[in-house]
Amino acid sequence: MIDVILGLQWGDEGKGKIVDYFARDYDVVARFQGGPNAGHTLYVGDKKVVLHQIPSGVFQKDKVNLIGNGVVLDAVTLKKECDIVAGFGVDLKKNLFIAERTHLILPTHRALDKAAELSKGNQKIGSTLKGIAPAYMDKTGRNGLRVGDLLDKNFTTSYIRLRLKHQKLLDNFSFSEDISVWEEEFFEAVDFLKQLNIVNGEYFINDKIREGKRILAEGAQGSMLDIDFGTFPFVTSSNTISAGVCSGLGVAPQLIRDVIGVTKAYCTRVGSGPFPTELENETGEELRKIGNEFGATTGRPRRCGWIDLVALQFACMINGVTKIVMTKADVLDAFKELEVCTSYKIDGKESKQIPFRLDRSKVEAVYKSFKGWNTTTSTAKSFKELPETMKNYVDFINQYLGVKICYISNGPGRDQLISI
Ligand code: GDP
Ligand code: IMO
Ligand code: MG
């Protein structure tokens, strides 16, 4: 049996905190896509940790954490993360496993990411520049190198061959970068990676399922960044939606039980691309300030706006969401009035659907106003302590989406989570 936790918006919904919390009830936590573009924040005691590739269950005692084949892995970032996690006394030999089919991000993938973004000028995606798209391109183009290949004595030869191909592409971009330091770091990190538990991920996880173990699949990014269903081309390069769990871990669809979607009580986006409810005004600034909306991976300020129920309903449909977790409700404490986007006006016509090219449509968000609760909620421990105004807000979203908000997160702390 597998439950999934994934983001319903444009990423950074608070998945790290929620996975860390829920992981207590599971035996295995597995990442199924994405790579070091992710930044999942959680707290261990009062210490903040940002995980990029290691699953967010790693701080719960005796949990098995698997980096699945659907991930693209940067060995250098992984080594740094392992050092941080091991610093908390976690035994990674016991708790961390990596699927041998996981594709590797090479130093030249990072250079290619930079070159491609530069060449796009003001049409740039706003990539995290971690080499994600070039690594997935080499996967689908059948050129990539995988973790299992590291154990092959001809790995260096294969590496050099691929680097040569990348060099030609970089020349085409007229882009040059001295990658010798990255390369040195890469080979050091590869030696480290080879010492970790490299397994056949699909047998590993299916054996666990057969033994009756409970699996939690952890998504990265968000549904609106999905390569197929997101706001293409302003998306990431993997299937961030629940369908990605099957191909990203090697598990059958009928094994998936709950799909737990995480949304903020408002909305953010980092990088370029359409964002119908964006507030480019003082209210947006206030959300950014109170919500501390700066990228966990890149430090970039996040664009902020009101919650978008058109996009959320779309995400619930595509993912088959069964439960919703609403995070950062406390960030709205300061606002006297809240807006909820209930439809789009596209070229003058009202619609509740996401159009083919959101970026090319003239979209105006249509809002319903709500009275804000304008009181402190971060200290509440139970649903009954929450103000009626917040309950109304939550009720309306439940009704609109036809899926229930089952948890409200009211602070970044591990236990600031209220079950409904
Ligand atoms: P992820 O990528 O989905 O894991 O989210 P990030 O870690 O990138 O961003 C979420 C940010 O919000 C982090 O700084 C969290 O510590 C913080 N956070 C999570 N839940 C809450 C919450 O309920 N309230 C507040 N104020 N902060 C939260
Ligand atoms: P988590 O898991 C928010 C965004 C980038 C850019 C686009 C493509 O922390 O929620 P990429 O590096 O994949 O080529 O970037 O996707 N992006 C994210 N935004 N949270 C993330 O991850 C993201 N990962 C990528 O900003 O717009
Ligand atoms: Mg993040």
XYZ file of C-alpha atoms and ligand atoms in Angstrom:
476
model
C 0.000 0.000 0.000
C 1.303 3.384 -1.018
C 0.113 6.862 -0.037
C 1.413 9.906 -1.874
C 2.125 13.440 -0.669
C 2.544 15.963 -3.456
C 2.223 19.668 -4.193
C -0.934 21.049 -5.800
C 0.395 24.468 -6.815
C 3.732 25.700 -8.237
C 5.894 24.043 -5.563
C 7.017 25.074 -2.065
C 3.645 24.224 -0.538
C 5.349 22.894 2.597
C 5.694 19.258 1.485
C 8.899 18.743 3.501
C 7.246 19.566 6.808
C 4.171 17.473 5.998
C 6.167 14.422 4.837
C 8.348 14.640 7.959
C 5.210 14.662 10.109
C 3.362 11.873 8.293
C 6.483 9.692 7.983
C 5.933 8.558 11.581
C 3.129 6.329 10.318
C 5.079 4.723 7.455
C 7.995 2.330 7.059
C 9.419 3.659 3.804
C 9.553 7.193 2.364
C 10.412 7.384 -1.337
C 11.102 10.292 -3.675
C 9.833 9.526 -7.191
C 10.892 12.490 -9.354
C 12.712 15.791 -9.502
C 16.186 16.370 -8.167
C 18.193 19.110 -6.478
C 15.791 21.741 -7.865
C 13.635 20.793 -4.852
C 14.141 22.397 -1.457
C 12.094 20.742 1.275
C 12.274 22.484 4.628
C 11.682 20.802 7.936
C 12.658 21.317 11.549
C 14.563 18.886 13.695
C 14.098 20.319 17.170
C 14.713 24.004 16.569
C 17.189 23.351 13.756
C 16.037 24.110 10.224
C 17.102 21.660 7.531
C 16.539 21.946 3.782
C 16.586 18.636 1.929
C 16.999 18.537 -1.834
C 17.177 14.875 -2.790
C 17.095 12.837 0.404
C 13.460 12.000 1.286
C 11.962 14.021 4.137
C 11.398 10.914 6.268
C 15.090 10.671 7.061
C 14.823 12.283 10.506
C 12.130 9.937 11.765
C 13.606 7.019 13.621
C 14.314 3.798 11.727
C 12.610 4.731 8.481
C 13.853 3.468 5.168
C 14.320 6.278 2.641
C 14.539 5.520 -1.057
C 15.655 7.786 -3.887
C 13.646 6.306 -6.752
C 14.584 5.807 -10.395
C 12.413 8.766 -11.460
C 14.753 11.201 -9.713
C 17.731 12.849 -11.433
C 20.539 12.774 -8.912
C 23.342 15.233 -8.335
C 26.080 13.363 -6.472
C 27.731 16.580 -5.271
C 24.538 17.900 -3.657
C 23.823 14.453 -2.256
C 27.203 14.269 -0.536
C 26.614 17.658 1.114
C 23.125 16.618 2.213
C 24.426 13.330 3.601
C 27.010 15.213 5.668
C 24.287 17.440 7.161
C 21.939 14.554 7.881
C 24.701 12.389 9.352
C 25.537 15.356 11.617
C 22.196 14.699 13.341
C 23.290 11.156 14.113
C 21.299 9.502 11.307
C 22.902 6.265 10.114
C 22.625 6.552 6.321
C 24.002 3.038 5.824
C 20.815 1.821 7.472
C 18.324 4.456 6.316
C 19.149 5.583 2.790
C 18.813 3.559 -0.428
C 19.272 4.666 -4.022
C 17.752 2.996 -7.072
C 20.361 1.927 -9.612
C 18.194 3.154 -12.498
C 18.304 6.762 -11.192
C 19.860 9.066 -13.790
C 22.899 11.151 -12.888
C 23.242 14.900 -13.290
C 26.688 15.616 -14.730
C 28.654 18.891 -14.454
C 27.982 19.541 -18.162
C 24.214 19.215 -17.528
C 24.482 22.204 -15.217
C 26.444 24.146 -17.828
C 23.843 23.245 -20.475
C 21.027 24.409 -18.211
C 22.750 27.786 -17.890
C 23.445 28.026 -21.621
C 19.835 27.169 -22.535
C 18.401 29.712 -20.105
C 20.772 32.448 -21.317
C 19.818 31.775 -24.911
C 16.124 32.266 -24.089
C 16.582 35.870 -22.962
C 13.360 37.280 -21.517
C 11.569 34.021 -22.352
C 13.703 32.147 -19.787
C 11.984 29.534 -17.630
C 13.599 30.737 -14.416
C 15.211 27.335 -13.886
C 17.039 26.613 -10.653
C 20.042 25.896 -12.934
C 20.678 22.549 -11.288
C 20.872 20.710 -14.614
C 17.400 19.164 -14.369
C 16.138 19.627 -17.950
C 19.387 18.539 -19.647
C 19.566 15.432 -17.418
C 15.975 14.436 -18.233
C 16.685 15.175 -21.913
C 19.533 12.677 -21.820
C 17.212 10.181 -20.133
C 14.471 10.419 -22.774
C 17.104 10.774 -25.506
C 18.608 7.481 -24.279
C 22.037 8.919 -23.613
C 22.063 9.392 -19.846
C 24.238 7.689 -17.279
C 22.667 6.022 -14.278
C 23.718 5.309 -10.715
C 24.153 1.627 -11.592
C 26.634 2.601 -14.307
C 29.004 3.917 -11.635
C 29.840 0.341 -10.745
C 30.913 -0.393 -14.329
C 34.670 -0.256 -14.936
C 34.052 1.665 -18.173
C 32.148 4.470 -16.435
C 34.833 7.089 -17.074
C 34.898 6.270 -20.793
C 31.088 6.607 -21.015
C 31.321 9.851 -19.052
C 33.927 11.318 -21.404
C 31.859 10.316 -24.454
C 28.784 12.084 -23.106
C 30.800 15.105 -22.029
C 32.101 15.417 -25.581
C 28.565 15.446 -26.919
C 27.610 18.095 -24.361
C 30.654 20.140 -25.334
C 29.396 20.283 -28.924
C 26.007 21.492 -27.701
C 27.671 24.109 -25.513
C 29.720 25.262 -28.509
C 26.472 25.645 -30.446
C 25.232 27.931 -27.706
C 28.605 29.755 -27.875
C 28.740 29.133 -24.150
C 31.908 28.348 -22.308
C 32.452 27.661 -18.659
C 35.389 26.160 -16.846
C 33.863 23.038 -15.334
C 37.143 21.570 -14.061
C 36.315 22.357 -10.414
C 32.795 20.911 -10.796
C 34.283 17.831 -12.382
C 36.741 17.318 -9.556
C 33.894 17.633 -7.033
C 31.773 15.303 -9.144
C 34.291 12.446 -9.136
C 34.891 12.858 -5.402
C 31.144 12.735 -4.818
C 30.775 9.732 -7.101
C 33.284 7.812 -4.978
C 31.186 8.701 -1.953
C 27.946 7.694 -3.696
C 29.375 4.284 -4.575
C 29.714 3.557 -0.851
C 25.996 4.128 -0.235
C 23.276 1.474 -0.582
C 22.642 1.139 -4.309
C 19.722 -1.201 -4.910
C 17.372 -2.427 -7.561
C 14.636 0.042 -6.595
C 11.664 -1.736 -8.152
C 12.321 -5.087 -6.443
C 13.318 -3.284 -3.261
C 10.021 -1.416 -2.960
C 7.774 -4.217 -4.207
C 9.372 -6.615 -1.713
C 8.582 -4.110 1.047
C 4.991 -3.871 -0.135
C 4.695 -7.664 -0.152
C 5.991 -7.715 3.429
C 3.105 -5.419 4.371
C 5.249 -2.331 4.872
C 3.612 1.087 4.495
C 5.100 3.313 1.797
C 4.878 7.094 1.562
C 5.793 8.574 -1.834
C 7.102 12.144 -1.648
C 6.610 14.472 -4.591
C 8.787 17.420 -5.477
C 7.777 20.650 -7.220
C 4.023 20.965 -7.754
C 1.255 19.853 -10.105
C 1.252 23.137 -12.040
C 4.938 22.518 -12.823
C 4.234 19.047 -14.275
C 5.868 18.507 -17.672
C 2.559 17.402 -19.262
C -0.131 19.244 -17.332
C 1.645 22.281 -15.905
C 1.911 25.739 -17.437
C 4.161 24.524 -20.254
C 6.794 25.605 -21.182
C 7.190 27.222 -17.744
C 7.415 23.902 -15.953
C 9.978 21.436 -14.701
C 10.985 18.344 -16.693
C 9.309 15.504 -14.793
C 5.833 14.205 -14.018
C 5.209 15.748 -10.642
C 1.664 14.332 -10.449
C 0.523 11.061 -8.880
C 0.995 9.204 -12.199
C 4.722 9.833 -11.758
C 4.763 7.562 -8.704
C 4.307 4.416 -10.818
C 7.060 5.158 -13.329
C 9.272 6.869 -10.756
C 9.350 3.950 -8.342
C 8.293 0.913 -10.372
C 4.976 0.270 -8.634
C 1.544 -0.618 -10.009
C -1.251 1.995 -9.961
C -3.672 -0.180 -7.982
C -1.235 -0.113 -5.052
C -1.792 3.617 -4.573
C -4.314 4.425 -1.841
C -4.416 8.040 -0.674
C -3.182 10.963 -2.726
C -2.604 13.733 -0.212
C -2.366 17.113 -1.907
C -0.609 20.004 -0.191
C -1.650 23.594 -0.883
C -0.837 26.851 0.801
C -3.760 28.913 2.099
C -2.638 31.396 -0.576
C -0.369 30.835 -3.568
C 3.242 31.358 -4.618
C 5.387 30.764 -7.646
C 9.131 31.109 -8.148
C 10.583 31.512 -11.627
C 8.814 32.723 -14.773
C 5.410 31.822 -16.171
C 1.744 32.663 -15.806
C 0.252 33.191 -12.362
C -3.326 34.536 -12.618
C -3.752 35.449 -8.942
C -0.365 37.118 -8.522
C -0.407 40.304 -6.460
C 2.188 42.734 -7.697
C 1.318 45.224 -4.981
C 1.622 45.848 -1.236
C -0.560 42.864 -0.355
C 1.785 40.609 -2.326
C 4.755 42.144 -0.513
C 3.077 41.518 2.813
C 2.428 37.866 1.987
C 6.097 37.508 0.999
C 7.287 39.170 4.186
C 4.998 37.374 6.630
C 5.261 34.032 4.819
C 9.023 34.431 4.434
C 8.564 33.569 0.790
C 12.110 33.174 -0.459
C 13.262 30.063 -2.347
C 14.683 27.266 -0.184
C 17.034 26.252 -3.023
C 17.923 29.512 -4.761
C 16.950 32.206 -2.225
C 14.951 34.015 -4.937
C 11.895 36.003 -3.760
C 8.727 34.039 -4.482
C 5.884 35.691 -6.351
C 2.804 35.770 -4.097
C -0.949 35.895 -4.636
C -4.354 34.646 -3.510
C -5.400 31.000 -3.580
C -6.512 29.878 -7.047
C -9.350 27.335 -6.922
C -9.449 26.900 -10.711
C -5.856 25.656 -10.659
C -6.441 23.660 -7.464
C -9.489 21.892 -8.872
C -7.487 21.021 -11.985
C -4.706 19.616 -9.776
C -7.219 17.572 -7.745
C -8.617 16.102 -10.969
C -5.264 15.218 -12.553
C -3.909 13.665 -9.337
C -7.021 11.982 -7.957
C -6.514 13.823 -4.685
C -8.299 12.144 -1.758
C -7.203 14.474 1.064
C -5.892 17.996 1.266
C -3.429 19.561 3.679
C -3.615 23.352 3.817
C -0.363 24.939 4.974
C 0.653 28.426 6.085
C -2.861 29.336 7.237
C -1.184 31.421 9.968
C 0.351 33.679 7.308
C -3.142 35.012 6.574
C -3.643 36.013 10.246
C -2.726 39.629 9.514
C -5.209 40.211 6.696
C -8.584 41.857 7.234
C -9.951 40.652 3.928
C -9.065 37.618 1.819
C -9.762 36.839 -1.810
C -10.337 33.424 -3.344
C -10.155 32.973 -7.118
C -13.244 31.055 -8.251
C -12.992 31.467 -12.035
C -10.976 33.062 -14.818
C -12.154 35.614 -17.296
C -10.340 34.577 -20.470
C -10.580 37.096 -23.285
C -13.754 38.371 -21.638
C -15.386 34.938 -21.189
C -15.763 33.335 -17.755
C -14.251 29.848 -17.385
C -13.410 27.374 -14.625
C -10.905 25.505 -16.764
C -7.170 25.837 -17.294
C -6.639 26.818 -20.938
C -4.098 25.188 -23.291
C -1.619 28.078 -22.989
C -2.283 30.009 -19.809
C 0.664 32.252 -20.706
C -0.857 33.239 -24.050
C -4.401 33.844 -22.797
C -5.489 37.155 -21.387
C -6.588 35.884 -17.992
C -8.236 37.899 -15.276
C -8.912 36.186 -11.955
C -12.493 36.476 -10.661
C -12.598 36.568 -6.854
C -14.950 35.908 -4.010
C -14.110 37.976 -0.920
C -13.912 36.576 2.585
C -13.621 38.285 5.913
C -10.163 37.626 7.359
C -9.851 36.178 10.875
C -7.328 38.823 11.825
C -6.223 37.018 14.952
C -3.310 34.769 15.945
C -3.861 31.144 14.950
C -0.319 29.757 15.206
C -0.834 28.762 18.841
C -4.022 26.765 18.198
C -3.755 23.044 18.851
C -7.175 21.851 17.744
C -9.805 22.644 15.143
C -12.247 23.948 17.694
C -9.771 26.674 18.720
C -9.722 28.079 15.186
C -11.827 31.160 14.413
C -15.193 30.732 12.644
C -13.956 32.967 9.827
C -11.165 30.483 9.073
C -13.629 27.602 9.210
C -15.813 29.418 6.650
C -12.799 29.880 4.382
C -11.926 26.171 4.670
C -15.570 25.086 4.164
C -15.865 27.087 0.979
C -12.691 25.518 -0.455
C -13.920 22.023 0.512
C -17.232 22.599 -1.246
C -15.626 24.042 -4.353
C -13.055 21.273 -4.747
C -15.226 18.395 -3.584
C -12.194 17.134 -1.627
C -11.790 17.738 2.062
C -9.047 19.700 3.769
C -8.094 17.193 6.468
C -5.207 19.088 8.068
C -4.367 22.726 8.608
C -0.746 23.672 9.164
C -0.451 26.793 11.326
C 3.298 27.281 11.605
C 6.597 25.820 10.369
C 7.122 23.751 13.539
C 6.912 19.970 13.471
C 3.781 19.808 15.552
C 1.968 22.864 14.243
C -0.543 20.743 12.400
C -4.237 20.521 13.196
C -6.297 17.568 12.135
C -9.908 18.234 11.165
P 8.358 22.400 0.043
O 9.310 22.601 -1.091
O 6.972 22.121 -0.418
O 8.836 21.405 1.046
O 8.282 23.812 0.787
P 9.534 24.768 1.164
O 10.315 24.152 2.250
O 10.263 25.173 -0.072
O 8.760 26.076 1.634
C 7.829 26.048 2.665
C 8.272 27.061 3.725
O 7.185 27.337 4.594
C 9.373 26.561 4.634
O 10.163 27.643 5.009
C 8.636 25.982 5.825
O 9.406 26.005 7.013
C 7.483 26.936 5.927
N 6.217 26.371 6.445
C 5.684 25.151 6.248
N 4.459 25.057 6.795
C 4.215 26.263 7.363
C 3.098 26.815 8.065
O 2.062 26.181 8.262
N 3.204 28.112 8.489
C 4.309 28.862 8.260
N 4.337 30.111 8.711
N 5.389 28.372 7.604
C 5.329 27.101 7.150
P 10.004 22.078 -4.374
O 10.116 20.579 -4.408
C 9.252 25.753 -6.583
C 10.607 25.875 -10.738
C 11.744 26.809 -11.088
C 11.394 27.147 -12.529
C 10.846 25.823 -13.046
C 11.878 24.970 -13.764
O 10.881 22.720 -3.375
O 8.583 22.496 -4.290
P 14.004 23.544 -13.061
O 15.124 23.842 -12.123
O 13.209 22.360 -12.702
O 14.461 23.533 -14.486
O 13.023 24.833 -12.962
O 10.370 25.112 -11.913
N 10.900 24.910 -9.657
C 10.390 25.002 -8.425
N 9.620 25.949 -7.869
N 9.604 24.652 -5.874
C 10.365 23.681 -6.427
O 10.623 22.526 -5.800
C 10.839 23.848 -7.742
N 11.611 23.127 -8.577
C 11.638 23.780 -9.736
O 11.739 27.951 -10.262
O 10.347 28.074 -12.555
Mg 10.661 24.022 -1.810
